[in-house]
Amino acid sequence: MKKRIPHITGVLAVVFLLAFPFIYTRADYDFMMHLWITAFFYAILASSWSLLGGYAGQFSFGHMAFMAIGAYATGLFSNYVYLASAPTHVCTEFKLGDFYLVFLEPIGVTSTKLTCLDLAKQSWPVDVIVTQPSIVWGILLGILLGGVFGLLIGALVLRLRAAYLALLTIGFSEILRAAISAEIFITRGQAGLRLKPLFSNGLTIFGRTYSAIDKVPPYYLMLFLFLFCIAIMVWLVRSRFGLFIRSIREDEEAAAALAVNTVRYKILVFVITSMMAAAAGAVQAHYIGIITPNILILLQMSIVIAMAVIGGLESIVGAAVGAIIISFTLEFLRSSFTIGPVTVDMTIWRLVIFGLLLMLTLRFWRNGLIYPLLLWFSRAGAKQETVAKRLTDADPDGAGGPTEESV
Amino acid sequence: MIQLEINKVCKNFGGLQVLKDVSLKVEGPELIGLIGPNGAGKTTLTNILDGVIKPTSGTVYLNGKRIDPLPPYKAAQAGVGRTFQVTRAFRRLTVLENLYVPALAMNPTARQRDFRKRAVEVLTFLTMEHLRNEYAQALSGGQQKLLELGRLLMLNPDIMILDEPFAGVHPKLMEIIYQYIYRVNEEGKAIIIISHDMETIFTLCRRLLVLNYGDLIADGDPEIVKKDPVVIEAYLGRDEEEQ
């Protein structure tokens, strides 16, 4: 029964999350929904990073860069790509069935110049149809590009370990941030790239109609993306893939000597986790409605890693739960308070508390705070005595005594 | 029949020549000892057979297939298995999981449960069945050596290279390793044992190779090799003097 507790808890948690938008009725409804959506976003990032860093031992600091690739890919797609039923003759365009796929030229942030599409519209008859492709295509493009960059970075860092891998991926992330900041003409730099809402025409589900700014549809979209990613990752870590990436983490040379194609699995884990980060980034970008290069600052990456570490580096579910708890905690700790003449500004001090928790976790609970609980339940029923004791009982001569490292 | 053919293999690291035109053949389930002083090139030769490093010149064939350009995982799939001088168990994997790694890597469509019976048999043979769900890091050094040997049984290679299999092992576990070597050899596998333990080498092996600073200075019956003045001068004599 004890072994089943995590499963039962998991099912109850999913039921609670599915029901939450209908059972929560307090005045801060929109705020709470926003917190949940953001928590799911971070949970996807933290759990996919735990697959990369915790299971495969690839300590990458480039995870937020892949998230940003997904976000900017769909952002640029929804800003620059149109479908028209007639050729513009002035834009870059490709015929696509009955329509033309039209790419607008970048016109910068403050330019009042008309786009090539605006110019074309002036000479078109009124019956020419101009639409934008569904944002689903933008999100899919973001995921695909995340995977392509994951493949490239994965191949580039194949021979790098530990600090070198971390430094290279920080470099990649910073290059991307600098490039996005510099290409104001295309990305609008720090002014931010605006994106269409996830459901710009609203949505009707089971007879209930939701507007474009309603939080319920994005909540469910992010929840399903989160659950889908978790399901994929849990399946992966329980399969040969999980076994192989853990063996590579432990000893790459030994794994290769035992016929494991280490190159393939190292690249695969980069591609899979990059695609998940890109998917989360693309959906979140449409939900928030604007993206800036600040999503790539090192603090953001550090928060994701800290969430994974505190939840449990070697546990997909632990990292996800850790990310959700920390997302909420960081938000609730924003409220400043006064003790006598002193006012404590928690918008700053909350990060100090968070950092302290991270330090204590790394020092005293290296497997995180959530994972040991899951492990305790899942190993329930196992014999409690240590290997050393068992061997001593079986072999008083001490032939199989544990090594110093094993204790 | 297993056939390993090493032809004029040289390996240079910068200006240092670690292996010089080493040639030898292994035919059938031979039990071979490979000895030599530190720096003789034993591990380099192993790494070339295993695909970890490429020879500067020369070729290696296993069962008619050239294996020296292959990456390690393909060399393993081609039939080369090895253990390491310093034990390299997957410490945060359980004992059973350690055994599943090579089994699954060799059988792309199989599942873990397909190998459970075989894994338990291997562990029973190695007297480690009771430890199957323990993490490898909880095992003693000797047990980790046994686990490495167990992984080789799951890999099921044609030729096994055991690098210092007896180093730091309790006599009781050594006995198990002896049995392991005899049994695997009887099953038709060729085994190359690298060891500084002369007594064990002379007890176990029916053929002895001696490397000295990259040169293969002797290859033959252990009783004859150990009386070879070149070998005594290069290795055995000096060793006895040191003792």
XYZ file of C-alpha atoms in Angstrom:
650
model
C 0.000 0.000 0.000
C 2.822 2.374 0.957
C 4.370 1.914 -2.482
C 1.145 3.077 -4.080
C 1.003 6.352 -2.159
C 3.009 8.345 -4.776
C 0.772 7.008 -7.558
C -2.432 7.763 -5.667
C -1.078 11.210 -4.768
C -0.176 11.768 -8.409
C -3.658 10.860 -9.639
C -5.270 13.084 -6.982
C -2.946 15.945 -7.927
C -3.888 15.647 -11.615
C -7.603 15.546 -10.734
C -7.131 18.626 -8.535
C -5.309 20.497 -11.315
C -7.984 19.583 -13.851
C -10.736 20.757 -11.504
C -8.990 23.843 -10.132
C -10.397 26.435 -12.586
C -13.913 25.355 -11.601
C -13.492 24.927 -7.857
C -11.501 28.063 -7.128
C -13.793 31.032 -6.769
C -11.936 33.668 -4.749
C -11.440 37.239 -5.881
C -7.828 36.670 -6.949
C -8.942 34.032 -9.476
C -7.044 35.488 -12.448
C -3.917 35.963 -10.380
C -4.012 32.366 -9.148
C -4.601 31.070 -12.658
C -1.637 33.111 -13.861
C 0.505 31.642 -11.097
C -0.466 28.128 -12.089
C 0.274 28.741 -15.776
C 3.676 30.169 -14.899
C 4.307 27.295 -12.490
C 3.558 24.746 -15.237
C 5.916 26.624 -17.534
C 8.744 26.447 -14.992
C 7.861 22.846 -14.152
C 8.400 21.827 -17.800
C 11.733 23.642 -17.840
C 12.932 22.269 -14.491
C 11.870 18.681 -15.159
C 13.341 18.627 -18.668
C 16.525 20.118 -17.243
C 16.568 17.345 -14.632
C 16.450 14.820 -17.496
C 19.399 16.580 -19.099
C 21.425 17.464 -16.011
C 20.296 14.936 -13.447
C 19.804 11.794 -15.500
C 22.246 12.355 -18.347
C 24.791 14.376 -16.358
C 24.900 17.133 -18.993
C 25.113 20.291 -16.897
C 23.913 22.699 -19.536
C 23.223 26.357 -18.867
C 21.660 26.724 -22.300
C 18.193 25.460 -21.447
C 16.630 28.921 -21.356
C 18.225 29.623 -24.725
C 16.249 26.747 -26.237
C 13.146 28.079 -24.515
C 13.873 31.480 -26.085
C 14.389 29.902 -29.512
C 10.891 28.444 -29.265
C 9.453 31.748 -28.066
C 11.175 33.923 -30.670
C 10.548 31.470 -33.512
C 6.804 31.602 -32.979
C 6.999 35.332 -32.222
C 8.752 36.127 -35.477
C 6.478 33.741 -37.342
C 3.338 35.441 -36.058
C 4.766 38.891 -36.815
C 6.236 38.337 -40.243
C 4.379 35.503 -41.960
C 1.038 35.977 -43.716
C -1.134 34.155 -46.215
C -2.610 36.070 -49.145
C -4.896 34.909 -51.920
C -3.039 37.106 -54.449
C 0.646 37.759 -55.025
C 2.025 40.980 -53.538
C 4.909 41.237 -56.051
C 6.767 43.340 -53.489
C 7.256 40.924 -50.568
C 9.233 37.691 -50.466
C 6.573 35.090 -51.163
C 5.998 31.474 -52.118
C 2.951 29.918 -53.711
C 1.286 27.460 -51.376
C -1.708 25.843 -53.013
C -4.316 28.561 -53.616
C -2.479 30.985 -51.337
C 0.820 32.794 -51.186
C 3.027 32.521 -48.135
C 4.162 36.110 -47.637
C 7.165 37.132 -45.562
C 7.182 40.756 -44.433
C 10.419 42.667 -44.384
C 11.521 43.903 -40.941
C 10.635 47.554 -40.405
C 12.063 48.174 -36.943
C 10.480 49.432 -33.747
C 9.646 53.052 -34.384
C 9.373 53.101 -38.164
C 6.176 54.484 -39.599
C 6.973 53.043 -42.999
C 4.339 50.804 -44.514
C 5.122 47.126 -44.865
C 5.289 45.534 -48.273
C 1.944 43.910 -47.499
C 0.377 47.305 -46.735
C 1.672 48.573 -50.058
C 0.293 45.546 -51.887
C -3.099 45.982 -50.231
C -3.358 49.465 -51.739
C -3.372 48.028 -55.253
C -5.385 44.856 -54.543
C -9.079 44.470 -55.283
C -11.225 44.203 -52.165
C -11.826 40.454 -52.471
C -8.184 39.504 -51.821
C -8.009 37.530 -48.615
C -5.137 38.184 -46.209
C -4.814 36.018 -43.117
C -2.158 34.841 -40.734
C -1.330 31.155 -40.408
C -2.531 29.577 -37.183
C -0.163 30.130 -34.259
C -0.032 26.336 -33.988
C 2.343 26.431 -36.960
C 4.481 29.012 -35.185
C 4.621 26.891 -32.048
C 5.494 23.794 -34.083
C 8.203 25.768 -35.884
C 9.560 26.868 -32.499
C 9.661 23.261 -31.263
C 11.365 22.139 -34.469
C 13.968 24.890 -34.287
C 14.544 24.091 -30.607
C 15.293 20.518 -31.666
C 17.606 21.617 -34.485
C 19.598 23.880 -32.160
C 19.587 21.125 -29.536
C 21.092 18.813 -32.136
C 23.773 21.340 -33.061
C 24.684 22.209 -29.479
C 24.496 18.550 -28.453
C 26.944 17.631 -31.215
C 29.191 20.559 -30.314
C 29.483 19.660 -26.636
C 29.876 15.907 -27.090
C 33.369 15.809 -25.672
C 32.871 18.472 -23.047
C 32.276 17.693 -19.416
C 31.287 19.585 -16.274
C 32.606 23.150 -16.181
C 33.514 23.229 -19.882
C 30.025 22.180 -20.901
C 28.518 24.746 -18.521
C 30.761 27.518 -19.861
C 30.068 26.703 -23.502
C 26.311 26.657 -22.983
C 26.459 29.935 -21.026
C 28.352 31.315 -24.014
C 25.674 30.071 -26.405
C 22.935 31.592 -24.292
C 24.723 34.942 -24.047
C 25.398 35.022 -27.790
C 21.723 34.436 -28.452
C 20.716 37.152 -25.962
C 23.169 39.601 -27.517
C 21.998 38.758 -31.034
C 18.335 39.221 -30.121
C 19.152 42.488 -28.349
C 21.228 43.726 -31.274
C 18.825 42.811 -34.078
C 16.313 45.457 -33.040
C 15.163 45.773 -36.612
C 13.873 42.189 -36.576
C 13.325 41.280 -32.923
C 12.556 44.766 -31.569
C 15.257 44.162 -28.927
C 14.473 45.328 -25.408
C 11.264 46.959 -26.642
C 9.935 43.414 -26.910
C 8.300 41.403 -29.625
C 4.518 41.299 -29.369
C 2.694 38.047 -29.989
C -0.900 37.176 -30.665
C -2.827 35.598 -27.759
C -3.075 31.822 -27.701
C -6.785 31.961 -28.522
C -7.222 35.302 -30.251
C -10.801 34.524 -31.310
C -11.779 33.149 -27.931
C -12.791 29.547 -27.375
C -15.944 27.613 -26.651
C -15.569 24.372 -24.691
C -18.540 22.287 -23.529
C -20.914 25.174 -24.182
C -18.846 27.696 -22.204
C -17.332 30.594 -24.132
C -14.003 32.053 -23.141
C -12.637 35.361 -24.415
C -9.127 35.900 -25.797
C -7.902 37.167 -22.431
C -9.559 34.467 -20.349
C -7.081 32.428 -18.298
C -8.876 29.093 -18.486
C -7.891 28.004 -22.028
C -4.172 28.853 -21.565
C -4.299 27.129 -18.160
C -5.459 23.887 -19.721
C -3.114 24.197 -22.676
C -0.092 24.638 -20.418
C -1.341 21.937 -18.036
C -1.704 19.435 -20.882
C 1.695 20.374 -22.279
C 3.163 19.898 -18.806
C 1.476 16.523 -18.288
C 2.434 15.412 -21.792
C 6.093 16.328 -21.229
C 6.127 14.610 -17.824
C 4.539 11.475 -19.294
C 7.082 11.382 -22.131
C 9.994 11.897 -19.750
C 8.814 9.337 -17.210
C 8.361 6.828 -20.032
C 11.832 7.659 -21.347
C 13.614 7.290 -18.020
C 11.952 3.927 -17.464
C 12.979 2.707 -20.901
C 16.381 1.677 -22.270
C 16.928 5.349 -23.073
C 16.833 6.216 -19.366
C 19.122 3.342 -18.475
C 21.649 4.302 -21.130
C 21.769 8.011 -20.301
C 22.242 7.165 -16.619
C 25.071 4.792 -17.520
C 26.635 7.557 -19.622
C 26.327 9.938 -16.677
C 28.092 7.416 -14.458
C 30.911 6.508 -16.832
C 30.773 7.311 -20.511
C 33.787 5.219 -21.472
C 32.512 2.169 -19.624
C 29.079 2.566 -21.226
C 30.653 2.701 -24.686
C 32.713 -0.400 -23.868
C 29.414 -2.151 -23.134
C 28.057 -1.380 -26.627
C 26.089 1.778 -25.747
C 26.135 4.313 -28.570
C 27.005 7.188 -26.264
C 27.097 9.817 -29.023
C 23.569 9.026 -30.142
C 22.079 9.122 -26.656
C 23.900 12.288 -25.598
C 22.631 14.099 -28.673
C 19.143 12.621 -28.316
C 18.772 13.839 -24.754
C 19.805 17.329 -25.861
C 17.310 17.297 -28.724
C 14.401 16.002 -26.633
C 14.915 18.386 -23.719
C 15.522 21.326 -26.071
C 12.255 20.629 -27.867
C 10.397 20.537 -24.563
C 11.956 23.812 -23.448
C 11.124 25.343 -26.834
C 7.523 24.136 -26.604
C 7.144 25.653 -23.132
C 8.726 28.902 -24.347
C 6.511 29.143 -27.426
C 3.264 28.612 -25.513
C 4.301 30.903 -22.652
C 5.306 33.650 -25.109
C 1.845 33.634 -26.691
C 0.244 33.560 -23.267
C 2.235 36.549 -21.946
C 1.938 38.353 -25.289
C 5.386 39.895 -25.359
C 8.952 38.593 -25.174
C 12.216 40.385 -24.532
C 15.842 39.175 -24.441
C 15.656 39.386 -20.635
C 14.205 35.868 -20.590
C 17.768 34.787 -21.352
C 19.525 36.398 -18.417
C 21.567 34.028 -16.295
C 19.302 34.574 -13.269
C 16.425 32.923 -15.142
C 18.549 29.877 -15.940
C 19.782 29.751 -12.353
C 16.206 29.758 -11.067
C 15.324 26.789 -13.283
C 18.384 24.842 -12.148
C 17.680 25.737 -8.515
C 14.108 24.474 -8.900
C 15.404 21.175 -10.269
C 18.032 20.880 -7.531
C 15.619 21.670 -4.705
C 12.934 19.357 -6.105
C 15.324 16.543 -6.889
C 17.934 16.542 -9.583
C 17.424 12.900 -10.481
C 13.659 12.899 -10.457
C 11.433 14.212 -13.214
C 8.435 14.439 -10.899
C 10.522 15.798 -8.010
C 11.898 18.607 -10.175
C 8.431 19.446 -11.488
C 6.892 19.533 -8.009
C 9.862 21.570 -6.780
C 9.353 24.076 -9.595
C 5.642 24.457 -8.822
C 6.217 24.919 -5.091
C 9.033 27.421 -5.647
C 7.072 29.370 -8.258
C 4.257 29.880 -5.773
C 6.574 30.517 -2.839
C 8.528 33.166 -4.726
C 5.293 34.899 -5.620
C 3.778 34.776 -2.139
C 7.020 35.995 -0.589
C 6.657 39.266 -2.492
C 4.547 40.798 0.273
C 6.713 43.134 2.325
C 6.124 43.444 6.054
C 7.044 45.756 8.896
C 8.655 44.843 12.200
C 8.627 47.913 14.434
C 10.480 50.679 12.582
C 11.928 48.299 9.978
C 10.152 47.479 6.728
C 11.429 44.329 5.060
C 11.252 44.605 1.272
C 10.494 41.025 0.336
C 10.716 41.638 -3.408
C 14.476 41.550 -2.800
C 14.730 39.367 0.289
C 12.700 36.531 -1.235
C 15.603 35.816 -3.581
C 17.959 35.779 -0.597
C 15.735 33.205 1.112
C 15.572 31.228 -2.132
C 19.380 31.279 -2.464
C 19.764 30.186 1.136
C 17.387 27.276 0.593
C 19.394 26.270 -2.460
C 22.650 26.363 -0.496
C 21.199 24.311 2.360
C 19.740 21.786 -0.094
C 23.062 21.355 -1.856
C 24.867 21.004 1.472
C 22.515 18.700 3.341
C 20.051 17.131 0.884
C 21.882 16.597 -2.374
C 18.986 14.622 -3.790
C 16.652 17.552 -3.231
C 13.686 17.804 -0.911
C 10.952 16.076 -2.931
C 12.868 13.172 -4.471
C 13.877 11.537 -1.149
C 10.199 11.412 -0.211
C 9.310 9.684 -3.490
C 12.253 7.325 -3.045
C 11.199 6.498 0.499
C 7.788 5.438 -0.700
C 8.969 3.616 -3.810
C 11.536 1.576 -1.914
C 9.047 0.695 0.805
C 9.237 -2.955 1.724
C 12.904 -3.254 0.860
C 15.053 -4.692 3.604
C 16.160 -2.009 5.958
C 19.503 -3.438 6.936
C 22.562 -2.187 5.127
C 24.633 -4.123 2.658
C 27.510 -3.988 5.089
C 25.504 -5.580 7.887
C 24.154 -8.306 5.632
C 27.604 -9.180 4.382
C 29.046 -9.200 7.859
C 26.280 -11.571 8.957
C 26.840 -13.835 5.966
C 30.599 -13.636 5.941
C 32.281 -12.986 9.293
C 35.709 -12.995 7.577
C 34.706 -9.794 5.872
C 35.427 -10.889 2.311
C 32.743 -8.657 0.976
C 33.075 -5.755 3.344
C 32.039 -2.451 1.913
C 34.594 -0.057 0.594
C 35.156 3.246 2.294
C 33.227 4.926 -0.498
C 30.211 2.716 -0.066
C 29.410 3.780 3.465
C 36.136 -20.007 -34.506
C 37.274 -16.775 -32.866
C 40.102 -15.171 -34.740
C 41.801 -11.993 -33.607
C 44.579 -10.697 -35.787
C 46.737 -7.739 -34.822
C 49.019 -6.663 -37.659
C 52.007 -4.379 -37.119
C 50.184 -2.023 -34.784
C 52.064 1.133 -33.834
C 50.877 3.899 -31.561
C 52.603 7.202 -31.038
C 51.663 9.873 -28.544
C 53.502 12.887 -29.881
C 57.131 11.855 -30.026
C 56.632 8.883 -27.721
C 56.215 5.509 -29.416
C 54.095 3.417 -27.078
C 53.564 0.407 -29.360
C 56.077 -0.694 -31.995
C 54.921 -2.992 -34.772
C 52.998 -5.308 -32.468
C 51.650 -8.341 -34.300
C 49.900 -11.374 -32.901
C 47.087 -13.790 -33.573
C 44.524 -15.321 -31.261
C 42.852 -18.398 -32.650
C 40.066 -20.118 -30.795
C 39.259 -19.979 -27.089
C 42.732 -19.231 -25.889
C 43.542 -18.154 -22.350
C 46.324 -15.633 -22.675
C 48.294 -13.632 -20.156
C 49.641 -10.216 -21.061
C 52.383 -8.887 -18.845
C 54.941 -6.140 -18.911
C 56.336 -3.397 -16.723
C 54.428 -0.166 -16.197
C 54.447 1.847 -19.402
C 54.946 -1.248 -21.542
C 51.845 -0.487 -23.622
C 49.423 -3.080 -22.230
C 46.579 -0.640 -21.629
C 47.270 1.134 -24.924
C 46.951 -2.174 -26.759
C 43.696 -2.851 -24.895
C 42.387 0.594 -25.785
C 43.182 -0.024 -29.453
C 41.343 -3.361 -29.413
C 38.418 -1.676 -27.669
C 38.288 1.266 -30.087
C 39.024 3.928 -27.454
C 42.143 4.991 -29.350
C 43.112 4.465 -32.966
C 46.475 2.977 -33.929
C 48.948 5.255 -35.674
C 49.483 2.431 -38.138
C 48.594 -1.230 -38.453
C 45.299 -3.079 -38.456
C 43.172 -5.218 -36.159
C 40.752 -7.830 -37.433
C 38.245 -9.806 -35.391
C 36.616 -12.753 -37.117
C 37.580 -11.303 -40.474
C 36.145 -7.854 -39.737
C 38.448 -4.886 -39.382
C 37.753 -3.318 -35.996
C 40.518 -0.772 -35.402
C 38.630 2.154 -37.036
C 35.442 1.388 -35.097
C 34.207 3.475 -32.154
C 34.146 1.620 -28.816
C 30.457 0.728 -28.913
C 30.835 -0.848 -32.350
C 33.971 -2.701 -31.265
C 31.905 -4.074 -28.370
C 29.121 -5.060 -30.763
C 31.725 -6.708 -32.988
C 32.761 -8.927 -30.094
C 35.369 -7.194 -27.926
C 34.611 -6.972 -24.213
C 36.829 -5.514 -21.539
C 37.091 -4.648 -17.891
C 39.096 -1.737 -16.572
C 42.158 -1.556 -14.364
C 40.251 0.680 -11.940
C 36.750 -0.701 -11.484
C 34.137 1.251 -13.379
C 30.783 0.009 -12.215
C 27.865 2.366 -12.792
C 27.755 3.391 -9.168
C 24.290 4.936 -9.023
C 22.657 2.123 -10.956
C 21.521 -1.024 -9.204
C 23.395 -4.260 -9.717
C 20.651 -5.564 -12.011
C 20.604 -2.324 -13.996
C 24.356 -2.610 -14.462
C 23.767 -5.981 -16.080
C 20.900 -4.763 -18.237
C 22.993 -2.041 -19.890
C 25.089 -4.316 -22.156
C 22.229 -6.773 -22.676
C 19.909 -4.056 -23.978
C 22.636 -2.328 -25.952
C 23.317 -5.573 -27.810
C 19.630 -6.269 -28.425
C 17.892 -3.132 -29.714
C 14.385 -4.565 -29.701
C 14.538 -6.439 -26.408
C 13.156 -5.290 -23.065
C 14.617 -5.465 -19.569
C 12.370 -8.298 -18.472
C 13.708 -10.462 -21.322
C 17.061 -10.541 -19.529
C 15.969 -10.843 -15.946
C 16.405 -14.611 -15.798
C 19.820 -14.435 -17.434
C 20.897 -11.593 -15.136
C 19.847 -13.529 -12.039
C 21.752 -16.586 -13.321
C 24.862 -14.465 -13.782
C 24.509 -12.972 -10.315
C 23.946 -16.392 -8.786
C 27.124 -17.634 -10.452
C 28.983 -14.625 -9.066
C 27.401 -15.201 -5.606
C 25.822 -11.749 -5.754
C 22.198 -12.648 -6.272
C 21.216 -11.183 -2.893
C 22.654 -7.812 -3.925
C 20.707 -7.430 -7.154
C 18.662 -4.433 -6.071
C 21.506 -2.616 -4.338
C 23.205 0.353 -5.913
C 26.646 -0.554 -7.212
C 28.193 2.118 -4.995
C 27.159 0.059 -1.972
C 29.307 -2.894 -3.079
C 32.850 -3.618 -1.968
C 35.713 -3.122 -4.399
C 35.896 -6.881 -5.005
C 32.183 -7.142 -5.620
C 32.387 -4.284 -8.087
C 35.048 -6.291 -9.959
C 32.659 -9.237 -10.034
C 29.912 -6.950 -11.289
C 32.138 -5.832 -14.165
C 32.707 -9.485 -15.038
C 28.964 -10.062 -14.859
C 28.390 -7.233 -17.307
C 30.776 -8.944 -19.717
C 28.744 -12.132 -19.486
C 25.668 -10.116 -20.452
C 27.587 -8.486 -23.309
C 28.621 -11.957 -24.466
C 31.675 -10.933 -26.498
C 33.965 -13.300 -28.415
C 37.088 -12.014 -26.752
C 37.408 -10.648 -23.225
C 40.224 -8.461 -22.033
C 40.427 -8.457 -18.263
C 42.638 -5.669 -16.961
C 43.996 -6.526 -13.503
C 40.993 -8.653 -12.494
C 42.626 -9.751 -9.238
C 43.979 -6.427 -7.992
C 42.838 -5.722 -4.451
C 40.445 -8.659 -4.378
C 39.884 -10.806 -1.281
C 41.037 -14.450 -1.765
C 37.447 -15.711 -1.511
C 36.311 -13.482 -4.347
C 39.473 -14.361 -6.269
C 38.342 -17.957 -6.250
C 35.061 -16.890 -7.887
C 36.981 -14.961 -10.551
C 39.120 -18.054 -11.220
C 35.980 -20.123 -11.735
C 34.544 -17.393 -13.929
C 37.583 -17.379 -16.191
C 37.654 -21.161 -16.542
C 33.936 -21.381 -17.238
C 33.860 -18.577 -19.771
C 36.898 -20.013 -21.494
C 35.295 -23.451 -21.634
C 32.250 -21.850 -23.222
C 34.475 -20.917 -26.153
C 35.562 -17.349 -25.402
C 39.097 -16.120 -25.835
C 40.404 -14.301 -22.757
C 43.366 -11.984 -22.396
C 44.330 -11.319 -18.790
C 46.507 -8.352 -17.954
C 47.978 -8.728 -14.528
C 51.043 -8.056 -12.441
C 50.216 -11.137 -10.380
C 52.686 -13.605 -11.907
C 51.520 -16.570 -9.872
C 47.976 -16.179 -11.134
C 49.077 -15.644 -14.705
C 51.229 -18.772 -14.678
C 48.447 -20.775 -13.043
C 45.703 -19.701 -15.412
C 47.187 -18.991 -18.790
C 48.367 -21.352 -21.463
C 49.977 -18.620 -23.501
C 51.943 -15.610 -22.341
C 52.619 -12.316 -24.109
C 55.273 -9.949 -22.792
C 55.351 -6.296 -23.761
C 58.339 -4.134 -22.970
C 58.313 -0.452 -23.871
C 56.068 -1.078 -26.854
C 57.848 -4.198 -28.142
C 56.278 -7.623 -27.999
C 59.382 -9.408 -26.712
C 57.867 -12.818 -26.075
C 54.851 -14.855 -27.092
C 54.464 -18.508 -26.166
C 54.139 -21.154 -23.488
C 54.411 -19.522 -20.037
C 56.955 -22.088 -18.841
C 59.213 -21.321 -21.778
C 58.643 -17.570 -21.711
C 59.544 -17.239 -18.068
C 62.956 -18.783 -18.774
C 63.580 -16.453 -21.707
C 66.648 -14.327 -20.823
C 65.177 -11.292 -22.619
C 62.021 -11.506 -20.526
C 63.958 -12.077 -17.322
C 66.121 -9.065 -18.104
C 63.192 -6.855 -19.060
C 60.595 -7.820 -16.512
C 60.721 -10.939 -14.419
C 64.303 -10.664 -13.253
C 63.981 -7.049 -12.301
C 60.738 -7.829 -10.520
C 62.363 -10.612 -8.501
C 65.245 -8.359 -7.614
C 62.836 -5.706 -6.410
C 61.065 -8.257 -4.245
